[in-house]
Short mmCIF file of C-alpha atoms in Angstrom, two decimals:
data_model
loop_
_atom_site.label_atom_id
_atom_site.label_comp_id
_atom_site.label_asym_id
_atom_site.label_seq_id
_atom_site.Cartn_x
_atom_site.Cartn_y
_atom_site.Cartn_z
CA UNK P 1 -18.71 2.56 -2.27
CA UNK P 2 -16.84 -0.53 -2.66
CA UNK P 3 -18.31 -3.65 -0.78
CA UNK P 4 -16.83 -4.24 2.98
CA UNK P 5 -14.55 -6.93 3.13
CA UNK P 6 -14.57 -10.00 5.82
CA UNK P 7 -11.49 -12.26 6.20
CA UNK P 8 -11.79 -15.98 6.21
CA UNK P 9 -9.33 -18.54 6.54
CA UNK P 10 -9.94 -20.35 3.03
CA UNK P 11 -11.72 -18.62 0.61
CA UNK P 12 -14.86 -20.57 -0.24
CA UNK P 13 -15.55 -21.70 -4.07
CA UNK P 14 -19.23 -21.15 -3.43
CA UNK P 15 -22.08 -21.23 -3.96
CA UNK P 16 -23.30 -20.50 -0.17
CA UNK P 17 -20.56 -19.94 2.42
CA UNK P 18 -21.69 -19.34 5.83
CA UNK P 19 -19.63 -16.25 8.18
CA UNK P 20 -19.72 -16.96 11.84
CA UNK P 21 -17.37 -16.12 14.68
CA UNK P 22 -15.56 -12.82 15.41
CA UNK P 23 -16.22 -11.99 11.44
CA UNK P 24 -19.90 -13.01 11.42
CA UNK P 25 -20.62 -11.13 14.49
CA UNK P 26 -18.91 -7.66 13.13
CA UNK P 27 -20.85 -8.18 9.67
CA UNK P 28 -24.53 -9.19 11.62
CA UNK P 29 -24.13 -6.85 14.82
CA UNK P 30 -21.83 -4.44 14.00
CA UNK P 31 -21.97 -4.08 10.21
CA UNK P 32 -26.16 -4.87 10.16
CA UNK P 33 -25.71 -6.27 6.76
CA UNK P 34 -28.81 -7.02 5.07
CA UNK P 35 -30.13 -9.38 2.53
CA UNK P 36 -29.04 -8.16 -1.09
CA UNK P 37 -25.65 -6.64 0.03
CA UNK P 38 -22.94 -7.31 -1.56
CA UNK P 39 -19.61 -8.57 0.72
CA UNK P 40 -16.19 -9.66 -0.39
CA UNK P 41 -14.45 -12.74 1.13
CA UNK P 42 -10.58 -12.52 1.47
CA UNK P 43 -7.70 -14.59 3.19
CA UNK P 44 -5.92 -11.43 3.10
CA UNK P 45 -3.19 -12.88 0.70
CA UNK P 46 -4.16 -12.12 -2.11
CA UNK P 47 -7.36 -14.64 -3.25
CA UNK P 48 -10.78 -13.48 -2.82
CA UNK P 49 -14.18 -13.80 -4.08
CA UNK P 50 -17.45 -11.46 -3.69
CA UNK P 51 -21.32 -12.97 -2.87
CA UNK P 52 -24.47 -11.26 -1.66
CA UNK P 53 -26.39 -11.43 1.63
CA UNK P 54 -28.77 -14.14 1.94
CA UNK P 55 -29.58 -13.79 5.06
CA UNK P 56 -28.69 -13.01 8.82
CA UNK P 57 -29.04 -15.08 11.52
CA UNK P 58 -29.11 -14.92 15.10
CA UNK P 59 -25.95 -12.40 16.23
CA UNK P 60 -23.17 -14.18 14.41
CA UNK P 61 -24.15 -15.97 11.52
CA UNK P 62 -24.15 -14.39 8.04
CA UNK P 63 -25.12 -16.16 4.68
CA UNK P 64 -23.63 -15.33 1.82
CA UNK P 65 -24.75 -16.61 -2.14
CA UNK P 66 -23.70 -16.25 -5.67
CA UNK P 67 -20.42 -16.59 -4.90
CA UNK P 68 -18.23 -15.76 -7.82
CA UNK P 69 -15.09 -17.46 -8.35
CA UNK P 70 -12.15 -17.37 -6.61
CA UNK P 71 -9.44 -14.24 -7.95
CA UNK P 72 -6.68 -13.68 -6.80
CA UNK P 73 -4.45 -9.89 -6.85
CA UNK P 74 -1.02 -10.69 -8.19
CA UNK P 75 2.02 -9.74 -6.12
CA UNK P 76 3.19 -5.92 -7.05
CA UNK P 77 5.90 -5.50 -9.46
CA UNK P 78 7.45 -3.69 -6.71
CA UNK P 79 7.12 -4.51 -3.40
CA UNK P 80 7.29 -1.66 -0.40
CA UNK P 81 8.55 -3.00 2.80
CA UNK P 82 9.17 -0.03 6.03
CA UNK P 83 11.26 -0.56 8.68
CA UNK P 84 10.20 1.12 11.29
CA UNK P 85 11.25 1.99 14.31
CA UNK P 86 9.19 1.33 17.94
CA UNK P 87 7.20 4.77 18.74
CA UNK P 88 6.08 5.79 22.00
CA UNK P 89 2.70 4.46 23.44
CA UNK P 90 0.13 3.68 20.58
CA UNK P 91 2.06 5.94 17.71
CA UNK P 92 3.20 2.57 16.82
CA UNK P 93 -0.44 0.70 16.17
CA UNK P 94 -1.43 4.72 14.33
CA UNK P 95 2.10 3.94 12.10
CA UNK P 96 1.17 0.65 10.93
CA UNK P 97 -2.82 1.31 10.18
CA UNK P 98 -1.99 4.33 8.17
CA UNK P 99 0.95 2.91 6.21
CA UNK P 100 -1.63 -0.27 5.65
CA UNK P 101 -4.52 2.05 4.50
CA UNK P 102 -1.82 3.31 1.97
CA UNK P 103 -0.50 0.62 0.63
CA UNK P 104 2.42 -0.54 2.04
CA UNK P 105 3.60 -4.25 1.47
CA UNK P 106 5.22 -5.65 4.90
CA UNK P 107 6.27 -3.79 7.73
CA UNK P 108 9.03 -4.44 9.98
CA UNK P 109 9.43 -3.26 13.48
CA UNK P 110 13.09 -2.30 14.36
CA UNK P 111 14.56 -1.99 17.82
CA UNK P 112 16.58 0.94 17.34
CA UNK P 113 18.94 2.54 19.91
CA UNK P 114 17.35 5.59 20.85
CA UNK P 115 13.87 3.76 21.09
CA UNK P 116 12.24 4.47 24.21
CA UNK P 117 9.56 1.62 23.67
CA UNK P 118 11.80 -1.83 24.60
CA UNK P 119 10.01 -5.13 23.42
CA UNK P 120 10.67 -7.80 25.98
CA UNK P 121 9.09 -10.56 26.58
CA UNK P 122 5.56 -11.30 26.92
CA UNK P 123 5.12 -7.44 26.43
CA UNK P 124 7.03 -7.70 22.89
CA UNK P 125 4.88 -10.30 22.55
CA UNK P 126 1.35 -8.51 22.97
CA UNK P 127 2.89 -5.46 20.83
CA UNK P 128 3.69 -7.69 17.85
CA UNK P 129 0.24 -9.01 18.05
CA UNK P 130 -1.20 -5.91 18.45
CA UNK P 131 0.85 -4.41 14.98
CA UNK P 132 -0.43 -7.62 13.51
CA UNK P 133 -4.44 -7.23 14.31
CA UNK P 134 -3.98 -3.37 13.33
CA UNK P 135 -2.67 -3.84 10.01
CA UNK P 136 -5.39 -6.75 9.28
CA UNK P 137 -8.61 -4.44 10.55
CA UNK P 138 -6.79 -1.43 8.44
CA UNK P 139 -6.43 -3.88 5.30
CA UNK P 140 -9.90 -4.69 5.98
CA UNK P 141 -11.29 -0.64 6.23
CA UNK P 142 -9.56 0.08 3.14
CA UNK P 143 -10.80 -2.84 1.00
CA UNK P 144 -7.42 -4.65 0.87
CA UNK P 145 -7.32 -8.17 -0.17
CA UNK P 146 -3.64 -8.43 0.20
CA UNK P 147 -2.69 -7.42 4.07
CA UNK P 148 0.29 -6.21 4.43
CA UNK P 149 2.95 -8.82 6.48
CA UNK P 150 4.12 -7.61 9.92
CA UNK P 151 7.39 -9.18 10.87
CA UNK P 152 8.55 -9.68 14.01
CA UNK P 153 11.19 -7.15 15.47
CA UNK P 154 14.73 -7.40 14.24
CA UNK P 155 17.63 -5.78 15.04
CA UNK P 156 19.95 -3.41 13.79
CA UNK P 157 22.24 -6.16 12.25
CA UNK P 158 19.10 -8.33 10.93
CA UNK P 159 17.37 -5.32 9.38
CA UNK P 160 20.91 -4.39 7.75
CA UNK P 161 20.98 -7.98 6.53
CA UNK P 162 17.12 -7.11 5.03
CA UNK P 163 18.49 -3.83 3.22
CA UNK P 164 21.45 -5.83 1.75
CA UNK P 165 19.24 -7.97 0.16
CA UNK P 166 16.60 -5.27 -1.37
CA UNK P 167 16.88 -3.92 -4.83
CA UNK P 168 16.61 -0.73 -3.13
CA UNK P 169 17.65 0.05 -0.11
CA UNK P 170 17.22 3.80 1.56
CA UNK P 171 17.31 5.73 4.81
CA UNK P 172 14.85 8.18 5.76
CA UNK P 173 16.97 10.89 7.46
CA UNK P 174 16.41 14.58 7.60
CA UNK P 175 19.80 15.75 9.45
CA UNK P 176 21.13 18.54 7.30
CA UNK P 177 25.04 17.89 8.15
CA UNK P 178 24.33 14.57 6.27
CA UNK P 179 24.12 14.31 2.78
CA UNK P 180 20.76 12.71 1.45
CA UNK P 181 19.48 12.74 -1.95
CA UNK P 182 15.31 13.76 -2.51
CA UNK P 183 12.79 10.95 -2.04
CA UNK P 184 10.69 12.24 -4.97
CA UNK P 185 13.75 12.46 -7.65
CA UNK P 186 15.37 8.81 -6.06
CA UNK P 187 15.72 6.36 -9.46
CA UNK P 188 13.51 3.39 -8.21
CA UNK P 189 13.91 -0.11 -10.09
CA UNK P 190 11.02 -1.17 -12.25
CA UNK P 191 10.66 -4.25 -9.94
CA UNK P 192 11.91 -6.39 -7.05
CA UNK P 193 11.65 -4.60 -3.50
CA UNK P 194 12.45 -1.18 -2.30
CA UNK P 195 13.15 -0.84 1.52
CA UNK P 196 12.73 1.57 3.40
CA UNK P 197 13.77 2.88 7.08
CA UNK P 198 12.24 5.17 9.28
CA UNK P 199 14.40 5.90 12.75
CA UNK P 200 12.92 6.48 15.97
CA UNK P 201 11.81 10.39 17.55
CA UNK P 202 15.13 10.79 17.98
CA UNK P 203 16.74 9.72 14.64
CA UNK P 204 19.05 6.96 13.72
CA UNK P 205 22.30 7.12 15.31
CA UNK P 206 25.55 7.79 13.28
CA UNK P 207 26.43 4.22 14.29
CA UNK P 208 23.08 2.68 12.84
CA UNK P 209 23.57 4.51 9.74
CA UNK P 210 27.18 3.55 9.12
CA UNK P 211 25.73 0.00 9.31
CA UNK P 212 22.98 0.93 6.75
CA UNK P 213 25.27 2.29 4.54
CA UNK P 214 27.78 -0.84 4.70
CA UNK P 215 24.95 -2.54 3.41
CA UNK P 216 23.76 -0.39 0.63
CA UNK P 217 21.36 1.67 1.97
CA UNK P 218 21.46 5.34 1.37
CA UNK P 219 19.92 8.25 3.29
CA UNK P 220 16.79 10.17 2.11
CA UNK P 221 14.79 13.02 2.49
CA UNK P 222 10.99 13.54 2.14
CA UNK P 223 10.87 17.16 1.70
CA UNK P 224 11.49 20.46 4.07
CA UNK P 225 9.50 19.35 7.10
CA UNK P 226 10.41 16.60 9.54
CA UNK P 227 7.42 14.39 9.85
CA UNK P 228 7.11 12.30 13.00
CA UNK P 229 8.43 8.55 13.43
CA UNK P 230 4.53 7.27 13.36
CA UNK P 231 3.65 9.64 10.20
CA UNK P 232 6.72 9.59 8.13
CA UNK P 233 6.99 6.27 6.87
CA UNK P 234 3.22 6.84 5.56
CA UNK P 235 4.51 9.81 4.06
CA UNK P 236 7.16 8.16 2.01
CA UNK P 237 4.89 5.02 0.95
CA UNK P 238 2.56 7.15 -0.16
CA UNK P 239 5.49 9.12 -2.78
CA UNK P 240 6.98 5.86 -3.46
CA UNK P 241 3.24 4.01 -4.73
CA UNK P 242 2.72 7.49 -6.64
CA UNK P 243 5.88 6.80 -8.34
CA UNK P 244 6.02 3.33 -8.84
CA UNK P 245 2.45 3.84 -10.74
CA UNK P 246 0.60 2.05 -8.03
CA UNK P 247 -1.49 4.90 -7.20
CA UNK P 248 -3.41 6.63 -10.13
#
């Protein structure tokens, strides 16, 4: 098993780097590291390093040595990005950990028009926030040292603005009066960024995806079944870092 990972806000050059607060406390009285372990230090972008337990102290306090030097993952040749639509109560938190423990690059949550879930105000607020803590404790389970970026919400006309500007540009959409080409057989560029949206329970609206499609987005199909909002953009992350030979 890899070694658990612990964000930090710089990642320290070494060679002792004490972990106190919030982090400290999950690796001393959550974690019950001991001396010996090994841990790895991120900033979530990217740059990390990995040390061993010196020691722990108190309830919040861990000490790590040997620090190696600072790495740091380069950005993917091809970078994911999901647009996805506000689910229903906490669908939207189970959306963004699983496409996170994937792989997924940034995620974008997209007011659609047949969203239920309206983010307004100070409760758009604590849901962006919320999307945004998920996908950092979901980079951290999976050993990620490159969290994916959650954006805030955009609109219809600002996400079509995103798609216009990807090298890829596609619409999940399962409705079988409207054409839509396989996700598995899709030609995907050998780099730049692929976007992808994922509508709401009940799908994008012919209007939405006359928008998309004005700005070079086409629609797509992940197989026979229609997955749910909060599960299909994990579904099609997963086939697209199978295909873009980030998962081997």
């Amino acid at each position: 098993m890899t070694a658990p990972v612990f964000v930090v806000e710089e990642v320290p050059a070494g060679p002792e780097f004490v972990l106190d607060g919030p982090e400290g406390r999950h690796a001393v009285s959550v974690k019950r590291l001991n001396p010996g372990e090994d841990v790895v230090l991120t900033d979530g972008r990217g740059h990390w390093t990995e040390g061993v337990v010196k020691a722990a102290e108190g309830k919040d306090r861990l000490v790590v040595m040997d620090l190696n030097s600072i790495e740091e993952e380069p950005e993917p040749a091809v970078r994911i990005t999901v647009v996805q639509a506000l689910p229903k109560g906490d669908r939207g938190e189970l959306a963004v950990e699983t496409m996170t423990e994937t792989g997924v690059d940034a995620i974008v949550p997209w007011q659609a028009s047949r969203c239920i879930t309206q983010w307004r105000g100070d409760r758009g607020a604590k849901s962006l926030a919320k999307w945004r803590a998920t996908a950092r404790e979901a980079g951290k389970q999976s050993r990620r040292v490159r969290f994916p970026e959650v954006a805030e919400a955009m609109s219809t006309k600002q996400v079509a603005a995103l798609l216009a500007g990807a090298d890829l540009a596609m619409v999940l959409h399962e409705d079988r009066d409207t054409p839509s080409g396989a996700l598995a057989t899709a030609e995907l560029p050998a780099g730049g960024s692929i976007v992808l949206v994922v509508g709401p329970e009940g799908g994008v609206s012919p209007e939405e995806l006359a928008v998309f499609a004005e700005a070079g987005a086409h629609p797509h199909r992940l197989g026979s079944s229609v997955l749910r909002t909060s599960t299909a953009g994990t579904a099609a992350t997963a086939v697209l870092l199978a295909r873009t030979g980030r998962w081997s």
